[in-house]
Structures are given as structure tokens and as C-alpha cells.
């Protein structure tokens, strides 16, 4: 099982570039950065984890820019998006950004995608939040067409364009792995229909539920004649039993959170997490 690090890349915390260097130095396989373009002051959409929205959510560095900078400072660390709020993005522009970043990273990019939970944020991008899942799916489909065809075109309900030219194509073929975030049967269907893996959140699923639902996903994949589907556990609990449970169930990646804090605090946290996962190997 691989071990990754995740942090909300707040502007008052250690920089994402320095975090990437520290994560690589401590032997972690990947770094995962989330995304919000902004947080509306209205706060009508409830924070999915309950309680008040943490302050750092209003202070995100841009994910694509952060990972591009991190790519130049690391050599082996995989760079993950967890998750891009796809309804916030134009798919033609995002396709080019991801392709370029995959080149800068030497093919180390992992693309987590989601439909978003903050309805006001999505609406500010002139997207009707009621259709955000359908919009996400069409935009992901459209990007895959752009990445894999020389004269791509796409004609859907929410995305529509005639043949275009766009290069570069991603370094990874046919494109960087697409991991769908979320939970529920419909999410598993989307993983199998459009994705290369499942990115499941520890804010909603404890390790036992991850094992249960991962088993359900693999059974669904087998019914379709598909091999095992990679599962990445985001924000997994930082304890040995949870890690052992997921490792025994074949979870591919276990991502542990460090606080959005100064470099000294983050370095200390990374040291403790590296010690925790050391018995499980690289």
C-alpha cells in the first residue's frame, strides 16, 4: 500500500512547494491538494463534515499552480488533486492545464474530481448547482476526448464544441488517472463508467466502511469483466489498526493529513506519520 500526504494549502501555512519537498524527503509516495476557488460569505451550504467551516477553506492556494510549482522541486513524489471541483472549470481550459502539468511533473499527476458541495460557490461560476453531477460527468468525458484525439469534438447537454486542435496531450497515456471522489452507489457507477479509481474520504467513511464499499466496487467491476479498481483513502485515521484494515483489504493508497501550519509543525507531523507507516513498507 502506498502512503500519501494531504493538506489544505492555505496561504498562511508552509508553502505547497516546501510541503512537497518535505513529503518526498520523509518517504511518502504522493502529495494531495484540495481545491476551492473561493468561499461565498453567505455560508448557506452546510460544511459536509459538520460544524463550522475551518478557516483554511477561505485561504486555498490554486491547486494547479501549486502542483506545477511542486513538480519542479521534486523528482519522485506523485502529485494528486483531491479533488478538483469540476463545475468551477471550463473543460477546454482545464484539459490544457492538466496536460501541461502532467508534462511538467514527468507523468506523476493523479487527478481527483468531484461535483462540489458548496452550491453558492458553484453558482458563482454561472453553473446551476442542481445539475452539477451531470455537468461534472460531461466535462470529464469532454476532457478525455480532448486528451486522446487529434481533432476532438464533443456534443452534450452541458458541453458542446465542434472539432478543435489542442496540444500538448498528456504525458501519461491515454491520460492521467481520473479518480472520482464521493460515496454511494452512484459514485461507484461513475468510477466504473468514467474513472480509473475511487477516492473515498475519511470524513465520511471509517476504515470498516471503506473495506465494505471497496468490496462492493470490486464485485461490480468483476461483473463488467474489469480487473480490480484502485481505491485511495483520503484523510485516513492516523492509527495502526485503520491502516492494517485497509492494507488487508487491498486499498492501494492511504492518505494522511497534516495541519495547515508552519514548517516546523508540519515537519514534526510528517516525522510522526512516517514512523507510523514505516512497518508497512514504501
Short mmCIF file of C-alpha atoms in Angstrom, two decimals:
data_model
loop_
_atom_site.label_atom_id
_atom_site.label_comp_id
_atom_site.label_asym_id
_atom_site.label_seq_id
_atom_site.Cartn_x
_atom_site.Cartn_y
_atom_site.Cartn_z
CA UNK A 1 0.00 0.00 0.00
CA UNK A 2 1.21 3.49 -0.85
CA UNK A 3 1.07 6.36 1.63
CA UNK A 4 0.29 9.93 0.68
CA UNK A 5 0.08 13.25 2.48
CA UNK A 6 -2.74 15.76 2.21
CA UNK A 7 -3.03 19.31 3.46
CA UNK A 8 -5.27 22.29 2.77
CA UNK A 9 -2.77 24.59 1.02
CA UNK A 10 -3.57 27.74 2.98
CA UNK A 11 -1.63 30.91 2.28
CA UNK A 12 -0.58 31.23 5.93
CA UNK A 13 0.79 27.67 6.15
CA UNK A 14 4.01 26.13 4.84
CA UNK A 15 4.07 26.62 1.07
CA UNK A 16 2.86 23.72 -1.09
CA UNK A 17 6.31 23.61 -2.70
CA UNK A 18 8.10 23.20 0.60
CA UNK A 19 5.46 20.70 1.74
CA UNK A 20 6.10 18.61 -1.37
CA UNK A 21 9.86 18.59 -0.70
CA UNK A 22 9.31 17.59 2.93
CA UNK A 23 6.83 14.84 1.97
CA UNK A 24 9.31 13.39 -0.51
CA UNK A 25 12.16 13.58 2.00
CA UNK A 26 10.05 11.66 4.53
CA UNK A 27 9.43 8.87 2.02
CA UNK A 28 5.79 9.47 1.15
CA UNK A 29 4.54 8.39 -2.26
CA UNK A 30 2.27 11.31 -3.05
CA UNK A 31 1.00 14.75 -2.07
CA UNK A 32 -2.69 15.62 -2.44
CA UNK A 33 -4.05 19.16 -2.50
CA UNK A 34 -7.73 20.05 -2.49
CA UNK A 35 -9.48 22.96 -4.15
CA UNK A 36 -11.94 25.77 -3.65
CA UNK A 37 -11.86 28.76 -5.99
CA UNK A 38 -13.45 30.84 -3.20
CA UNK A 39 -15.87 30.56 -0.29
CA UNK A 40 -19.07 32.66 -0.51
CA UNK A 41 -19.65 34.74 2.58
CA UNK A 42 -23.31 33.67 2.73
CA UNK A 43 -22.38 30.18 4.01
CA UNK A 44 -25.80 28.74 3.22
CA UNK A 45 -24.28 25.40 2.17
CA UNK A 46 -23.51 23.39 5.29
CA UNK A 47 -19.99 22.04 5.75
CA UNK A 48 -20.31 18.31 4.97
CA UNK A 49 -18.23 17.27 7.98
CA UNK A 50 -20.47 19.25 10.32
CA UNK A 51 -19.78 22.28 12.48
CA UNK A 52 -18.18 25.49 11.35
CA UNK A 53 -16.18 25.62 8.15
CA UNK A 54 -12.47 25.66 9.05
CA UNK A 55 -10.73 28.98 8.41
CA UNK A 56 -8.25 27.49 5.95
CA UNK A 57 -11.01 26.84 3.40
CA UNK A 58 -11.03 30.55 2.60
CA UNK A 59 -7.26 30.62 2.07
CA UNK A 60 -6.56 28.00 -0.62
CA UNK A 61 -3.65 28.44 -2.97
CA UNK A 62 -4.63 27.47 -6.53
CA UNK A 63 -4.24 23.71 -6.89
CA UNK A 64 -2.92 23.56 -10.46
CA UNK A 65 -0.40 26.35 -9.85
CA UNK A 66 0.69 24.80 -6.53
CA UNK A 67 1.28 21.37 -8.03
CA UNK A 68 3.12 22.85 -11.02
CA UNK A 69 5.49 24.57 -8.63
CA UNK A 70 5.82 21.39 -6.55
CA UNK A 71 6.65 19.41 -9.69
CA UNK A 72 9.75 21.50 -10.27
CA UNK A 73 11.02 20.88 -6.74
CA UNK A 74 10.53 17.08 -6.55
CA UNK A 75 11.55 14.07 -8.61
CA UNK A 76 9.59 11.00 -7.44
CA UNK A 77 6.62 12.33 -5.49
CA UNK A 78 3.28 11.80 -7.22
CA UNK A 79 1.07 14.88 -7.29
CA UNK A 80 -2.63 14.49 -6.61
CA UNK A 81 -5.69 16.74 -6.86
CA UNK A 82 -8.22 15.92 -4.17
CA UNK A 83 -10.48 16.99 -5.54
CA UNK A 84 -10.90 19.43 -8.39
CA UNK A 85 -14.35 20.98 -8.24
CA UNK A 86 -15.11 20.29 -11.89
CA UNK A 87 -18.21 22.56 -12.17
CA UNK A 88 -15.90 25.50 -11.37
CA UNK A 89 -13.84 24.91 -14.55
CA UNK A 90 -14.13 25.33 -18.28
CA UNK A 91 -13.25 21.84 -19.60
CA UNK A 92 -11.20 23.03 -22.59
CA UNK A 93 -9.03 25.26 -20.39
CA UNK A 94 -8.74 22.63 -17.65
CA UNK A 95 -7.78 19.93 -20.16
CA UNK A 96 -4.83 22.05 -21.31
CA UNK A 97 -3.79 22.86 -17.73
CA UNK A 98 -3.80 19.20 -16.72
CA UNK A 99 -1.92 18.14 -19.86
CA UNK A 100 0.74 20.79 -19.31
CA UNK A 101 1.07 19.92 -15.63
CA UNK A 102 1.44 16.23 -16.44
CA UNK A 103 4.40 17.15 -18.66
CA UNK A 104 5.99 19.40 -16.03
CA UNK A 105 5.57 16.60 -13.47
CA UNK A 106 7.10 13.95 -15.70
CA UNK A 107 3.91 11.90 -15.69
CA UNK A 108 3.43 11.96 -11.91
CA UNK A 109 -0.04 13.53 -11.89
CA UNK A 110 -3.18 11.99 -10.33
CA UNK A 111 -6.48 13.78 -10.96
CA UNK A 112 -9.19 13.53 -8.31
CA UNK A 113 -12.52 15.00 -9.44
CA UNK A 114 -15.76 15.89 -7.70
CA UNK A 115 -19.02 17.71 -8.27
CA UNK A 116 -18.60 20.00 -5.25
CA UNK A 117 -20.67 20.55 -2.12
CA UNK A 118 -20.69 24.35 -1.85
CA UNK A 119 -23.67 25.27 -4.00
CA UNK A 120 -23.10 29.02 -3.80
CA UNK A 121 -19.50 28.61 -4.96
CA UNK A 122 -20.68 26.64 -7.99
CA UNK A 123 -23.44 29.14 -8.76
CA UNK A 124 -20.90 31.97 -8.79
CA UNK A 125 -19.32 30.24 -11.78
CA UNK A 126 -22.64 30.57 -13.61
CA UNK A 127 -23.37 26.87 -13.19
CA UNK A 128 -26.74 25.61 -11.96
CA UNK A 129 -25.85 23.53 -8.88
CA UNK A 130 -28.83 21.25 -9.48
CA UNK A 131 -27.03 19.75 -12.46
CA UNK A 132 -23.51 19.74 -11.07
CA UNK A 133 -23.07 15.94 -11.22
CA UNK A 134 -24.20 15.74 -14.85
CA UNK A 135 -22.03 18.74 -15.68
CA UNK A 136 -19.03 17.12 -13.99
CA UNK A 137 -19.51 13.90 -15.93
CA UNK A 138 -19.81 15.66 -19.29
CA UNK A 139 -16.78 17.83 -18.61
CA UNK A 140 -14.69 14.80 -17.64
CA UNK A 141 -15.85 12.98 -20.77
CA UNK A 142 -15.01 16.02 -22.89
CA UNK A 143 -11.52 16.32 -21.40
CA UNK A 144 -10.83 12.66 -22.10
CA UNK A 145 -11.82 13.22 -25.72
CA UNK A 146 -9.51 16.25 -25.93
CA UNK A 147 -6.63 14.28 -24.44
CA UNK A 148 -6.98 11.27 -26.72
CA UNK A 149 -7.98 12.63 -30.14
CA UNK A 150 -6.19 14.88 -32.63
CA UNK A 151 -9.39 16.67 -33.68
CA UNK A 152 -11.69 16.22 -30.68
CA UNK A 153 -15.29 17.32 -30.61
CA UNK A 154 -17.99 16.86 -28.02
CA UNK A 155 -21.72 17.38 -28.17
CA UNK A 156 -23.62 17.02 -24.92
CA UNK A 157 -26.27 18.81 -22.95
CA UNK A 158 -23.83 20.97 -20.96
CA UNK A 159 -20.65 20.79 -23.04
CA UNK A 160 -20.71 21.38 -26.77
CA UNK A 161 -17.89 22.14 -29.18
CA UNK A 162 -17.02 21.33 -32.78
CA UNK A 163 -13.61 19.85 -33.72
CA UNK A 164 -10.66 21.63 -32.14
CA UNK A 165 -6.88 21.36 -32.06
CA UNK A 166 -5.27 21.29 -28.65
CA UNK A 167 -1.83 20.17 -27.63
CA UNK A 168 0.06 19.08 -25.64
CA UNK A 169 -1.60 15.78 -24.97
CA UNK A 170 -0.87 14.38 -21.51
CA UNK A 171 2.45 12.62 -20.99
CA UNK A 172 0.64 9.68 -19.36
CA UNK A 173 -1.32 7.62 -21.86
CA UNK A 174 -4.15 7.76 -22.51
CA UNK A 175 -4.30 10.43 -19.77
CA UNK A 176 -3.51 10.86 -16.06
CA UNK A 177 -5.57 8.56 -13.81
CA UNK A 178 -9.00 10.03 -13.05
CA UNK A 179 -10.23 9.27 -9.53
CA UNK A 180 -13.82 10.09 -8.66
CA UNK A 181 -14.47 11.38 -5.17
CA UNK A 182 -17.64 10.77 -3.19
CA UNK A 183 -19.57 7.91 -1.68
CA UNK A 184 -22.66 5.93 -2.60
CA UNK A 185 -23.77 3.51 -5.29
CA UNK A 186 -23.97 6.19 -7.96
CA UNK A 187 -20.38 7.21 -7.25
CA UNK A 188 -19.24 3.63 -7.73
CA UNK A 189 -21.09 3.54 -11.04
CA UNK A 190 -19.31 6.74 -12.12
CA UNK A 191 -15.96 5.25 -11.14
CA UNK A 192 -16.64 2.28 -13.40
CA UNK A 193 -18.17 4.30 -16.24
CA UNK A 194 -15.68 7.16 -16.41
CA UNK A 195 -12.88 6.70 -13.91
CA UNK A 196 -9.64 4.92 -13.20
CA UNK A 197 -10.08 4.76 -9.45
CA UNK A 198 -12.10 5.76 -6.40
CA UNK A 199 -11.05 8.49 -3.95
CA UNK A 200 -13.01 7.92 -0.76
CA UNK A 201 -12.98 10.37 2.14
CA UNK A 202 -12.28 9.51 5.74
CA UNK A 203 -14.60 12.35 6.71
CA UNK A 204 -17.50 10.15 5.64
CA UNK A 205 -16.24 6.54 5.68
CA UNK A 206 -14.37 4.85 8.52
CA UNK A 207 -11.95 2.06 7.56
CA UNK A 208 -14.52 -0.71 8.02
CA UNK A 209 -16.91 1.02 5.62
CA UNK A 210 -14.07 1.57 3.17
CA UNK A 211 -13.44 -2.18 3.21
CA UNK A 212 -17.15 -2.93 2.74
CA UNK A 213 -17.63 -0.49 -0.12
CA UNK A 214 -14.34 -1.35 -1.76
CA UNK A 215 -15.50 -4.95 -1.86
CA UNK A 216 -18.75 -3.81 -3.45
CA UNK A 217 -16.83 -1.81 -6.06
CA UNK A 218 -14.59 -4.76 -6.95
CA UNK A 219 -17.62 -7.05 -7.29
CA UNK A 220 -19.27 -4.55 -9.63
CA UNK A 221 -16.07 -4.33 -11.64
CA UNK A 222 -15.84 -8.11 -11.91
CA UNK A 223 -19.41 -8.27 -13.18
CA UNK A 224 -18.32 -5.97 -16.00
CA UNK A 225 -15.30 -8.07 -16.78
CA UNK A 226 -12.99 -5.45 -15.39
CA UNK A 227 -9.98 -6.04 -13.16
CA UNK A 228 -9.51 -4.60 -9.67
CA UNK A 229 -10.17 -0.86 -9.38
CA UNK A 230 -7.64 1.16 -7.35
CA UNK A 231 -9.00 2.71 -4.16
CA UNK A 232 -7.36 5.69 -2.46
CA UNK A 233 -8.43 6.55 1.09
CA UNK A 234 -8.22 10.29 1.72
CA UNK A 235 -7.91 11.60 5.29
CA UNK A 236 -7.50 8.13 6.72
CA UNK A 237 -7.26 7.91 10.53
CA UNK A 238 -3.69 8.08 11.77
CA UNK A 239 -3.66 4.79 13.68
CA UNK A 240 -2.16 1.37 13.01
CA UNK A 241 -5.40 -0.63 13.16
CA UNK A 242 -7.04 1.51 10.48
CA UNK A 243 -4.03 1.18 8.22
CA UNK A 244 -3.86 -2.58 8.74
CA UNK A 245 -7.57 -2.92 7.98
CA UNK A 246 -7.22 -1.10 4.68
CA UNK A 247 -3.97 -2.84 3.73
CA UNK A 248 -5.53 -6.27 4.25
CA UNK A 249 -8.48 -5.25 2.07
CA UNK A 250 -6.23 -4.25 -0.82
CA UNK A 251 -6.67 -0.48 -0.61
CA UNK A 252 -3.99 0.92 -2.92
CA UNK A 253 -3.27 4.23 -1.21
CA UNK A 254 -3.76 5.66 2.27
CA UNK A 255 -3.51 9.45 2.56
CA UNK A 256 -2.81 11.07 5.91
CA UNK A 257 -3.50 14.70 6.77
CA UNK A 258 -1.04 17.21 8.16
CA UNK A 259 -2.27 20.51 9.58
CA UNK A 260 -2.25 23.75 7.60
CA UNK A 261 0.52 25.14 9.77
CA UNK A 262 4.07 26.48 9.77
CA UNK A 263 7.01 24.42 8.53
CA UNK A 264 8.20 23.33 11.97
CA UNK A 265 4.76 22.00 12.93
CA UNK A 266 4.29 20.24 9.60
CA UNK A 267 7.79 18.71 9.72
CA UNK A 268 7.08 17.31 13.19
CA UNK A 269 3.75 15.88 11.99
CA UNK A 270 5.40 14.29 8.96
CA UNK A 271 8.01 12.65 11.14
CA UNK A 272 5.35 11.07 13.34
CA UNK A 273 3.34 9.87 10.35
CA UNK A 274 6.44 8.44 8.65
CA UNK A 275 7.18 6.47 11.82
CA UNK A 276 3.56 5.25 11.94
CA UNK A 277 3.60 3.88 8.39
CA UNK A 278 7.19 2.55 8.35
CA UNK A 279 6.18 -1.04 9.33
CA UNK A 280 4.05 -1.23 6.19
CA UNK A 281 6.89 -0.52 3.77
CA UNK A 282 7.05 2.03 0.94
#
